[in-house]
mmCIF file with all atom_site columns, C-alpha atoms in Angstrom:
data_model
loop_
_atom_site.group_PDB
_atom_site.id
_atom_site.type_symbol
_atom_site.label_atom_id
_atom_site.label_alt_id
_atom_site.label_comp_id
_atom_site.label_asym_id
_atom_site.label_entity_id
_atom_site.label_seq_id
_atom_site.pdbx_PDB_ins_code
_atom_site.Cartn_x
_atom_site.Cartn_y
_atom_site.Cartn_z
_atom_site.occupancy
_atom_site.B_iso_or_equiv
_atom_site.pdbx_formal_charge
_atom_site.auth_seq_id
_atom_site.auth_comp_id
_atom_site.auth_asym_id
_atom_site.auth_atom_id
_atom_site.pdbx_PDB_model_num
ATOM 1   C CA . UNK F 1 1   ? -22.007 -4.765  14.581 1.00 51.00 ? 38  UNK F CA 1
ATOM 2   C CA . UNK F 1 2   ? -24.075 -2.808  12.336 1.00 53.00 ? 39  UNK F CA 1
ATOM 3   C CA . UNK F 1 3   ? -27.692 -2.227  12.908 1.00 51.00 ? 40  UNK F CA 1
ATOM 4   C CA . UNK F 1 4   ? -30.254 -2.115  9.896  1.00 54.00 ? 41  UNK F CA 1
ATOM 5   C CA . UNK F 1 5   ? -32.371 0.776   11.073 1.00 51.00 ? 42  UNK F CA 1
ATOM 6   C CA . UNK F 1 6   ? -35.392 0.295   8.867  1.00 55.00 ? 43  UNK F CA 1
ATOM 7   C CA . UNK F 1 7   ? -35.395 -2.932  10.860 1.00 52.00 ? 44  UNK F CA 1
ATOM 8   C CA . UNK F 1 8   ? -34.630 -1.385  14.167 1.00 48.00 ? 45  UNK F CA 1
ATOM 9   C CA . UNK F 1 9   ? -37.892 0.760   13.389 1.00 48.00 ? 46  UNK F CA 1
ATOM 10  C CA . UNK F 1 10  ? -40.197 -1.758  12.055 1.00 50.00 ? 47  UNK F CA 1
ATOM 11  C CA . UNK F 1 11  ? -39.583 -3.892  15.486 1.00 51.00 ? 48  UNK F CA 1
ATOM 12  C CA . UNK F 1 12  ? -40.043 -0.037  17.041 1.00 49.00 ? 49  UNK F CA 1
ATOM 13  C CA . UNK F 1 13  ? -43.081 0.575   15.565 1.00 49.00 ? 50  UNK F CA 1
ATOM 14  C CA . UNK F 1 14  ? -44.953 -2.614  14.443 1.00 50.00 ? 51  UNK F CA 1
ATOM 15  C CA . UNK F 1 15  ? -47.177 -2.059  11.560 1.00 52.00 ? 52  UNK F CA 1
ATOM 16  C CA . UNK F 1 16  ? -45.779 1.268   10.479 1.00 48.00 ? 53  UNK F CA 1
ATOM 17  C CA . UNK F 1 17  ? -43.126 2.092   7.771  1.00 50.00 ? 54  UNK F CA 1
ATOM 18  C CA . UNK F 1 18  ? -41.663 4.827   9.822  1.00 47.00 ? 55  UNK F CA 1
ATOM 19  C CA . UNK F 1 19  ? -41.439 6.056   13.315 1.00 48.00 ? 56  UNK F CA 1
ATOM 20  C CA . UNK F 1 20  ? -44.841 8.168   14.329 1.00 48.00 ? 57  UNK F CA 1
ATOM 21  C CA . UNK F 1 21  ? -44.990 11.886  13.252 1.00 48.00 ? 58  UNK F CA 1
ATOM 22  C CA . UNK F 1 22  ? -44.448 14.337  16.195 1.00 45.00 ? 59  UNK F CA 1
ATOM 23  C CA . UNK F 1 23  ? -47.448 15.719  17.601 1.00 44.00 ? 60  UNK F CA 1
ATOM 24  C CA . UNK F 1 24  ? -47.959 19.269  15.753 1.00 47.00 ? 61  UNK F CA 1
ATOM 25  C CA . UNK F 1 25  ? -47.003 22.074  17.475 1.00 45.00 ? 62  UNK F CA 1
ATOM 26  C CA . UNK F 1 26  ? -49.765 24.056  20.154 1.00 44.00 ? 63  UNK F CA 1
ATOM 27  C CA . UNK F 1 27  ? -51.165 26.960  18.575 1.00 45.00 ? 64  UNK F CA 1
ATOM 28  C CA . UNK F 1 28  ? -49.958 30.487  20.040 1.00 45.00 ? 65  UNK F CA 1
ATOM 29  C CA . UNK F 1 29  ? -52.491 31.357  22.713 1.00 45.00 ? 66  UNK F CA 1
ATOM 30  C CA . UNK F 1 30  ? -54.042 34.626  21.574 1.00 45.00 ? 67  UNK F CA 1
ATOM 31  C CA . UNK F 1 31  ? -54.811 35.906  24.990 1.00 44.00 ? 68  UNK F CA 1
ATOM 32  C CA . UNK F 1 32  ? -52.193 36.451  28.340 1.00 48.00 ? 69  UNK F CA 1
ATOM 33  C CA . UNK F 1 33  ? -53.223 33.638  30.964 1.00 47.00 ? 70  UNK F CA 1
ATOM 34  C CA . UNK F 1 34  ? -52.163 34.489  34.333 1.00 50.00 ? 71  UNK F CA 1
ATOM 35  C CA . UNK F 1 35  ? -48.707 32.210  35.361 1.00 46.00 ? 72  UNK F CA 1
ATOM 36  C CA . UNK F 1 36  ? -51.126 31.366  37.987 1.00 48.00 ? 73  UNK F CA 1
ATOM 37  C CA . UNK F 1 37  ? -53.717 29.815  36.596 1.00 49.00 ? 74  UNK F CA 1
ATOM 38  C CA . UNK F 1 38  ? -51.587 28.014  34.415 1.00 44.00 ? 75  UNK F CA 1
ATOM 39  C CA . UNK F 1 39  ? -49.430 26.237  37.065 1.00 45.00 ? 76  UNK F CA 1
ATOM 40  C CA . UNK F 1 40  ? -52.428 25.846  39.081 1.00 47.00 ? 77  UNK F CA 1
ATOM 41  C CA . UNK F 1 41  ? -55.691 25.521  37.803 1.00 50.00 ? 78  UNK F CA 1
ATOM 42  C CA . UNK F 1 42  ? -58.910 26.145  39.805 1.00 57.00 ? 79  UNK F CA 1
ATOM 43  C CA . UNK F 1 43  ? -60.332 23.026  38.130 1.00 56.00 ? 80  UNK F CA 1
ATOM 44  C CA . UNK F 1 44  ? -57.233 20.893  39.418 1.00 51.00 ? 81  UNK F CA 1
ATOM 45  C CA . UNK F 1 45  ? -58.537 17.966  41.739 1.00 52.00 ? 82  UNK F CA 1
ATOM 46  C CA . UNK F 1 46  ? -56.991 19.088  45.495 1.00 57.00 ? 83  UNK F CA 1
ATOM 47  C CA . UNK F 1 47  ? -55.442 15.440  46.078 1.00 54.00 ? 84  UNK F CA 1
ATOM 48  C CA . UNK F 1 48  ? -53.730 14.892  43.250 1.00 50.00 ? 85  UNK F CA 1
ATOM 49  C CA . UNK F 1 49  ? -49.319 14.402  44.484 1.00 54.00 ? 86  UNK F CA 1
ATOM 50  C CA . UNK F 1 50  ? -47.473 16.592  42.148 1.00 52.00 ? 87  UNK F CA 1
ATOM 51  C CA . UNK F 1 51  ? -45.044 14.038  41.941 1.00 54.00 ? 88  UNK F CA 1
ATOM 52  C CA . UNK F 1 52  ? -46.917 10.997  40.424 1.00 54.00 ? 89  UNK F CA 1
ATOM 53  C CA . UNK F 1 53  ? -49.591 11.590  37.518 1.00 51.00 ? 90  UNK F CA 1
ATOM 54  C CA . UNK F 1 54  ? -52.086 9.095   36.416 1.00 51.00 ? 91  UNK F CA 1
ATOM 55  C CA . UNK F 1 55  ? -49.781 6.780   34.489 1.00 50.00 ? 92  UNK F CA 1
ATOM 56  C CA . UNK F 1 56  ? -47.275 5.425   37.356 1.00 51.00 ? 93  UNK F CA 1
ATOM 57  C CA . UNK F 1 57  ? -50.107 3.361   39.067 1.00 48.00 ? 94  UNK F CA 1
ATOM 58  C CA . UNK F 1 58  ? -50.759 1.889   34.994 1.00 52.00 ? 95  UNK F CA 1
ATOM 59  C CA . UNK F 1 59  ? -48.850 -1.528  34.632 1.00 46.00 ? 96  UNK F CA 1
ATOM 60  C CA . UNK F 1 60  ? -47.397 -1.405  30.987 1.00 45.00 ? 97  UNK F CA 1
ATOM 61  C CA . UNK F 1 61  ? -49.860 -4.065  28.776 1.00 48.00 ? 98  UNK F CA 1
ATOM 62  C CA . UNK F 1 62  ? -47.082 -5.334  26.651 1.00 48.00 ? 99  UNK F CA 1
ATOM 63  C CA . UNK F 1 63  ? -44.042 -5.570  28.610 1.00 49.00 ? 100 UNK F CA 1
ATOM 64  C CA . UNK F 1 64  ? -43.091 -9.389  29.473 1.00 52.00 ? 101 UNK F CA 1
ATOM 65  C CA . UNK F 1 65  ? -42.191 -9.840  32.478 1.00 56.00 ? 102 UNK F CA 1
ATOM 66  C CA . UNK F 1 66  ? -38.235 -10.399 32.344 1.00 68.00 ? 103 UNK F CA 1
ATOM 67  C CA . UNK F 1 67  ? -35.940 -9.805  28.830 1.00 79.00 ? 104 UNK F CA 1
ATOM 68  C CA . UNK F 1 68  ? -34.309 -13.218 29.124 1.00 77.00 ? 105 UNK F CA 1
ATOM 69  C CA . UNK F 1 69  ? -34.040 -13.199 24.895 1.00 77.00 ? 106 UNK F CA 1
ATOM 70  C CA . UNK F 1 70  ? -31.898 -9.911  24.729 1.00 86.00 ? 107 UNK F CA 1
ATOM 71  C CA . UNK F 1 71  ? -28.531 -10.623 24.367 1.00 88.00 ? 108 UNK F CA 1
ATOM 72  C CA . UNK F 1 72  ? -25.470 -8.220  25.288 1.00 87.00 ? 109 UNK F CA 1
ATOM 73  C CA . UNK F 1 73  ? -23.375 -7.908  21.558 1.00 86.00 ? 110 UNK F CA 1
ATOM 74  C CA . UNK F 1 74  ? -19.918 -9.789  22.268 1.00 86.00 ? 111 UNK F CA 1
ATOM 75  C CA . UNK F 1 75  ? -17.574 -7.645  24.428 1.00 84.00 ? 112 UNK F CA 1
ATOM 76  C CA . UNK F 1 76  ? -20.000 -5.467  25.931 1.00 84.00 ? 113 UNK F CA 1
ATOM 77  C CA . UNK F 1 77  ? -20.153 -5.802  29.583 1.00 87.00 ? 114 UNK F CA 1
ATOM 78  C CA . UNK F 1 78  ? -23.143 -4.031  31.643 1.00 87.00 ? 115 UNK F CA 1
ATOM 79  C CA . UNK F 1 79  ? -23.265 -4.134  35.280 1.00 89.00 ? 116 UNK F CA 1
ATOM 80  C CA . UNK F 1 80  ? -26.089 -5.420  37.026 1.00 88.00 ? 117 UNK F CA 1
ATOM 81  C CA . UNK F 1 81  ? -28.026 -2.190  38.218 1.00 91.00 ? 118 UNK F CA 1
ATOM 82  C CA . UNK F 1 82  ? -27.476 -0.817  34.582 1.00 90.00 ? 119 UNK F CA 1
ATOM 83  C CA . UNK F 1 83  ? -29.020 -4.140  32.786 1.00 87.00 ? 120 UNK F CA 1
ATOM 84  C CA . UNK F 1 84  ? -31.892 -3.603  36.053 1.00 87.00 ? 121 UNK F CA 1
ATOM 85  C CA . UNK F 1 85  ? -32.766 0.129   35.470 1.00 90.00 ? 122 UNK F CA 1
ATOM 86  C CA . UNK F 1 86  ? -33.067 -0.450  31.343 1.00 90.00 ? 123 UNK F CA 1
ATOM 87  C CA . UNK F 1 87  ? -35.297 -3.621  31.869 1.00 89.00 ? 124 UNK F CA 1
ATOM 88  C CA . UNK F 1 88  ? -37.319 -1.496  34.391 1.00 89.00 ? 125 UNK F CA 1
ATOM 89  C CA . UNK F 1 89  ? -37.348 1.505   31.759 1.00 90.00 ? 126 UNK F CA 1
ATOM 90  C CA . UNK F 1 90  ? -38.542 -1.293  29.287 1.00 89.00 ? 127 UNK F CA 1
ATOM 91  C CA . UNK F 1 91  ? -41.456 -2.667  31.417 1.00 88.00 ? 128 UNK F CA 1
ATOM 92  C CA . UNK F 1 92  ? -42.348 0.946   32.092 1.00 90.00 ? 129 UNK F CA 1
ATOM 93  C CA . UNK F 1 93  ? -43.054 1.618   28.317 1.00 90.00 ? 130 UNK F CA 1
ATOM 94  C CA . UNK F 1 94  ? -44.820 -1.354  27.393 1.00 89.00 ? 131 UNK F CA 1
ATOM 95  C CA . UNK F 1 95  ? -41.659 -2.747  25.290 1.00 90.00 ? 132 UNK F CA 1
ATOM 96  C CA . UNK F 1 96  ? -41.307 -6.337  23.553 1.00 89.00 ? 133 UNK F CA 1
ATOM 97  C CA . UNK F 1 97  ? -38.323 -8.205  23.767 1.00 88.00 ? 134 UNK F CA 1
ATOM 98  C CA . UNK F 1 98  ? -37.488 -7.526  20.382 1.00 89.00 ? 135 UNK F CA 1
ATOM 99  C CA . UNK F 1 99  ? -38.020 -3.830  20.967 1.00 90.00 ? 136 UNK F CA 1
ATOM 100 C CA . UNK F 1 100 ? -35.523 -4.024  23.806 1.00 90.00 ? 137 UNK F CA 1
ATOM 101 C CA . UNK F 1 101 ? -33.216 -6.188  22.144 1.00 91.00 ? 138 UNK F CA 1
ATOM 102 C CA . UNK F 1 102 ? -33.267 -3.347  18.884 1.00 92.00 ? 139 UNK F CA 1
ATOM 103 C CA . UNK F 1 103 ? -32.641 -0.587  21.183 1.00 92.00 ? 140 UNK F CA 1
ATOM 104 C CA . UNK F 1 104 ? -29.702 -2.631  23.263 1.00 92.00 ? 141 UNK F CA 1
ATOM 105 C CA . UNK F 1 105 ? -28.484 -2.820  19.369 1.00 92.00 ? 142 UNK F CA 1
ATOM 106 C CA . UNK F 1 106 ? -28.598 0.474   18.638 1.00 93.00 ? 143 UNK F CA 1
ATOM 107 C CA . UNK F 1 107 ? -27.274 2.093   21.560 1.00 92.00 ? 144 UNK F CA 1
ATOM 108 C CA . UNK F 1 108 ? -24.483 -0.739  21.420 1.00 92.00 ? 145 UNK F CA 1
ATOM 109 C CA . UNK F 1 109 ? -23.853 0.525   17.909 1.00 93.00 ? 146 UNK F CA 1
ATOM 110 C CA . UNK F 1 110 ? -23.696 4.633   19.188 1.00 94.00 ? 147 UNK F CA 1
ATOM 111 C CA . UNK F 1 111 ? -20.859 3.299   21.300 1.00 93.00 ? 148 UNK F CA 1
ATOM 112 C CA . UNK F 1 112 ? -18.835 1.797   18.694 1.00 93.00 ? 149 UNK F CA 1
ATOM 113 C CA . UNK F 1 113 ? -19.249 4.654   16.699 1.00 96.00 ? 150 UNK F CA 1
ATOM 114 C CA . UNK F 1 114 ? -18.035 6.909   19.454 1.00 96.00 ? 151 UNK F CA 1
ATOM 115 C CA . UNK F 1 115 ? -14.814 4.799   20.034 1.00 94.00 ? 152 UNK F CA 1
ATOM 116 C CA . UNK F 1 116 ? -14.062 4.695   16.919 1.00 96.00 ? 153 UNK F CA 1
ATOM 117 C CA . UNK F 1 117 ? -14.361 8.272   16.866 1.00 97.00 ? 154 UNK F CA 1
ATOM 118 C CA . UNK F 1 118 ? -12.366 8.988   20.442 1.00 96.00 ? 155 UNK F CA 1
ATOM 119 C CA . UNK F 1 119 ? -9.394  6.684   18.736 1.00 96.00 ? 156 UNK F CA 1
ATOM 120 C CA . UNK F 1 120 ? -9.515  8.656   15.955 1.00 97.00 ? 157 UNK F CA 1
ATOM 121 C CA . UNK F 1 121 ? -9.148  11.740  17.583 1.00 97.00 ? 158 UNK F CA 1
ATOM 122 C CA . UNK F 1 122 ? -6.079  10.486  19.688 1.00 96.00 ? 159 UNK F CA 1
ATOM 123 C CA . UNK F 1 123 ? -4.800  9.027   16.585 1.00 97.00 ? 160 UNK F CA 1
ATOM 124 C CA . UNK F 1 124 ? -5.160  12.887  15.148 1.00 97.00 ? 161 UNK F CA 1
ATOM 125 C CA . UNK F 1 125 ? -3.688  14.716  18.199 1.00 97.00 ? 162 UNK F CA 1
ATOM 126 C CA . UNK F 1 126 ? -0.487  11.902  18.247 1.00 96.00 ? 163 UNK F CA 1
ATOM 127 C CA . UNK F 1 127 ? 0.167   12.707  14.314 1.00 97.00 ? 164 UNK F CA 1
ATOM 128 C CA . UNK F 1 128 ? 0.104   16.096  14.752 1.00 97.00 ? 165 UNK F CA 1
ATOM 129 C CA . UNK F 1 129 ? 2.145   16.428  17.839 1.00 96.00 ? 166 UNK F CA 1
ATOM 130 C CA . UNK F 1 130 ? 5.043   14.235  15.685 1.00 96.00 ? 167 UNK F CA 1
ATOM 131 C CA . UNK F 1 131 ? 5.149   16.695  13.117 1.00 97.00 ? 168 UNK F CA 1
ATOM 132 C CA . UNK F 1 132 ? 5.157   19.567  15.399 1.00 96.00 ? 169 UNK F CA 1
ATOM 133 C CA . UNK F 1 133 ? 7.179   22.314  14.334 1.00 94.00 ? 170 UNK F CA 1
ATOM 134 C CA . UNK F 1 134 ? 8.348   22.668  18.385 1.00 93.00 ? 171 UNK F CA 1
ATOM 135 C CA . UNK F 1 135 ? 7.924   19.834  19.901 1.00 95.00 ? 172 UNK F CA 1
ATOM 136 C CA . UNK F 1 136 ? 6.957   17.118  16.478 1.00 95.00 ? 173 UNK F CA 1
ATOM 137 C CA . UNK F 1 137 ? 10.221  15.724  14.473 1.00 95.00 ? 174 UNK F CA 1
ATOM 138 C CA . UNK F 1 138 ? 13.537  15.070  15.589 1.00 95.00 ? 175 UNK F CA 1
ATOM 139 C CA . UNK F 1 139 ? 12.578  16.302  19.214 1.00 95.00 ? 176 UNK F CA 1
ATOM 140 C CA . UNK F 1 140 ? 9.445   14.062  19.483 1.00 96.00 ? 177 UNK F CA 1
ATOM 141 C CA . UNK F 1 141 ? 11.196  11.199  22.090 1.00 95.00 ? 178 UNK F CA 1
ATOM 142 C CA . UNK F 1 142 ? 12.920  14.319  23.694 1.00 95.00 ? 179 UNK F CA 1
ATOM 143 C CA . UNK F 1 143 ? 9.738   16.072  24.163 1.00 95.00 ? 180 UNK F CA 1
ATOM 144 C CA . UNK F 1 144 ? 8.185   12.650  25.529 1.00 94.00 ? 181 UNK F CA 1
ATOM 145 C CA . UNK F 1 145 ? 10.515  11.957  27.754 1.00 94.00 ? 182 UNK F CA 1
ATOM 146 C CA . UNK F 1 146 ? 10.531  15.334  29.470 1.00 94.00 ? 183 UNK F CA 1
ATOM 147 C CA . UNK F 1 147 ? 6.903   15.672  29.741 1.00 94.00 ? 184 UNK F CA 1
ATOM 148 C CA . UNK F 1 148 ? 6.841   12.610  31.459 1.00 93.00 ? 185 UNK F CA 1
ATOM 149 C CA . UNK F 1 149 ? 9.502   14.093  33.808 1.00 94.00 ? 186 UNK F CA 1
ATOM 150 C CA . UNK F 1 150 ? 8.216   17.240  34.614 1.00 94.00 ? 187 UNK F CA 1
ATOM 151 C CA . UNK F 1 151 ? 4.543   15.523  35.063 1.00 94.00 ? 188 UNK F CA 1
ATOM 152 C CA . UNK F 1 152 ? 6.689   12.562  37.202 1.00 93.00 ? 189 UNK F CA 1
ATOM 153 C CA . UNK F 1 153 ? 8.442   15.570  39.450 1.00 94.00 ? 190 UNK F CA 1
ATOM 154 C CA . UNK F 1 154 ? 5.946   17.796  39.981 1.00 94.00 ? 191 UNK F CA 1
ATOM 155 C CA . UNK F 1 155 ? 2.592   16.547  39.284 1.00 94.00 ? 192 UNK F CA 1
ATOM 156 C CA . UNK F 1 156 ? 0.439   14.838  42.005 1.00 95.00 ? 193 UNK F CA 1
ATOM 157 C CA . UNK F 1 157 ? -0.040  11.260  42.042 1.00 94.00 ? 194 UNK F CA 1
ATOM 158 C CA . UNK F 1 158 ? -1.844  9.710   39.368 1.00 94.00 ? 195 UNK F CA 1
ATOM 159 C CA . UNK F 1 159 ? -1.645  13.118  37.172 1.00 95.00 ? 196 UNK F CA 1
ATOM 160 C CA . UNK F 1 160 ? 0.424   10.562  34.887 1.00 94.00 ? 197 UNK F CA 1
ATOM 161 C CA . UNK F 1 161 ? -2.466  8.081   34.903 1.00 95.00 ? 198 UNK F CA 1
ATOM 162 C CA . UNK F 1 162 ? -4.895  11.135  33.612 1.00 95.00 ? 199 UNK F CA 1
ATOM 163 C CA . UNK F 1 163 ? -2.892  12.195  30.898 1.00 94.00 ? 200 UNK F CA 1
ATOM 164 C CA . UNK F 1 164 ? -2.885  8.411   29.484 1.00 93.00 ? 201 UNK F CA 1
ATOM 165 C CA . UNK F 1 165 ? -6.377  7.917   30.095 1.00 93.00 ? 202 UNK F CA 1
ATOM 166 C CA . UNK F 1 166 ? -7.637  11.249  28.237 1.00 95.00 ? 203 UNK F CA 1
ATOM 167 C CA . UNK F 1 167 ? -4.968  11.068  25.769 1.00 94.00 ? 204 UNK F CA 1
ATOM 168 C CA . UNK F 1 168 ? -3.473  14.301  27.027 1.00 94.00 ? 205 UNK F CA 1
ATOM 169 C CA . UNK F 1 169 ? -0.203  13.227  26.880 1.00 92.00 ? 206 UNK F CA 1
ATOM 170 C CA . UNK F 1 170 ? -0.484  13.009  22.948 1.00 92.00 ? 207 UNK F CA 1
ATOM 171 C CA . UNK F 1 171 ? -2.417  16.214  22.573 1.00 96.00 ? 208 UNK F CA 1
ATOM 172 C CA . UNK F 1 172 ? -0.241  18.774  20.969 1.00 96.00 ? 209 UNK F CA 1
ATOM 173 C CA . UNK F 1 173 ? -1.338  21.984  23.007 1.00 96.00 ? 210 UNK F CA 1
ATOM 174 C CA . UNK F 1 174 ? -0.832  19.818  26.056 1.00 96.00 ? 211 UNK F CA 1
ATOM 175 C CA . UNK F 1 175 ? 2.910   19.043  24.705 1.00 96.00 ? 212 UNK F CA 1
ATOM 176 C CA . UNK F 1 176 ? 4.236   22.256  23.927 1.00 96.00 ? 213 UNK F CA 1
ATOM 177 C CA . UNK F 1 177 ? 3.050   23.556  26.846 1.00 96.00 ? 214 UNK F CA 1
ATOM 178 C CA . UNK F 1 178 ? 4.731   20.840  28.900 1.00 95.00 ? 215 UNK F CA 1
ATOM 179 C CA . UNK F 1 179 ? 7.830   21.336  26.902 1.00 94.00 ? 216 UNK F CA 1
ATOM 180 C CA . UNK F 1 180 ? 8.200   25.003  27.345 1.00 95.00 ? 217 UNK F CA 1
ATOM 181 C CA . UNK F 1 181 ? 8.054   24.097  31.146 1.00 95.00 ? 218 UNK F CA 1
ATOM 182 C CA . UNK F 1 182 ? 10.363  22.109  30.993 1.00 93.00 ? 219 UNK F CA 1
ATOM 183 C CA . UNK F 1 183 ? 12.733  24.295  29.116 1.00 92.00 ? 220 UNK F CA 1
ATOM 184 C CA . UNK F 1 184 ? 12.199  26.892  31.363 1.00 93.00 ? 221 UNK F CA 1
ATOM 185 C CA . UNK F 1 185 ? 12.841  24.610  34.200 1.00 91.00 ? 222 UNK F CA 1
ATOM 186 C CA . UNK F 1 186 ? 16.283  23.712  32.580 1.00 84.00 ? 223 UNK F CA 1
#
């Protein structure tokens, strides 16, 4: 899926071109202000709960009520309290459904993009463990099938599992250390 992100911003930001500008920065105060008066202010109302502030008791003017329209892309799964806490997070900032349903796009998009680039990088680490100059080659099923030995006999359970699940056991500082164990162990 590929997301059109001048449209991802014009459902963003209705009526504008481009996302608002960030607020400039504060000028530099020109006089020391004690850390104290700072973090608490003599003009600071005595009831106020430090943790709450005057927007949690706003309700969001926008937000519908429930995001029936946005859609999961195909082969993304979500658990419940996940799809719960981002409609919440929605209704909290005042978003449309089609401003939910862009960013659901967008982050689904960041995802692809970073599997694509994890298989990648295993793809990368297998290559260059095959053409290894110690472990790579000729050796490569050798150097397999002892790592998995070694890992087998003296690993804990489900050590195996981790290396397949981070890709370790394709990594080619991960291999030639296992196969120097190994040959030590010989």
């Amino acid at each position: 899926m590929t997301v059109d992100h001048d449209q991802a911003a014009s459902i963003l930001y209705p009526g504008s071109d481009t996302p608002p500008a960030a607020a400039p920065a504060p000028a530099p105060a020109t006089s020391k202000a004690d850390p104290a008066d700072v973090l608490y202010p003599k003009d600071a109302p005595e009831d106020v709960d430090a943790n709450t502030s005057e927007t949690d008791t706003e309700a969001p003017e926008t937000a519908p009520e429930a995001y029936e329209a946005v859609v999961l892309p195909e082969g993304m799964d979500v658990d419940e309290a996940t799809s719960q806490s981002f409609f919440e997070l929605a209704g909290s900032q005042g978003f449309t459904s089609d401003q939910a349903q862009a960013l659901v796009n967008f982050q689904s998009e960041l995802v692809e993009r970073q599997n694509q680039a994890w298989s990648e990088t295993l793809k990368g680490w297998e290559k260059e463990t095959r053409n290894d100059d110690l472990v790579g080659g000729h050796r490569i099923n050798d150097t397999y099938r002892s790592a998995k030995t070694l890992v087998e006999t003296y690993g804990d359970e489900g050590l195996g599992d981790l290396f397949d699940h981070y890709g370790l056991n394709h990594h080619p500082l991960v291999m030639r250390f296992l196969s120097r164990v190994s040959d030590e162990l010989r």
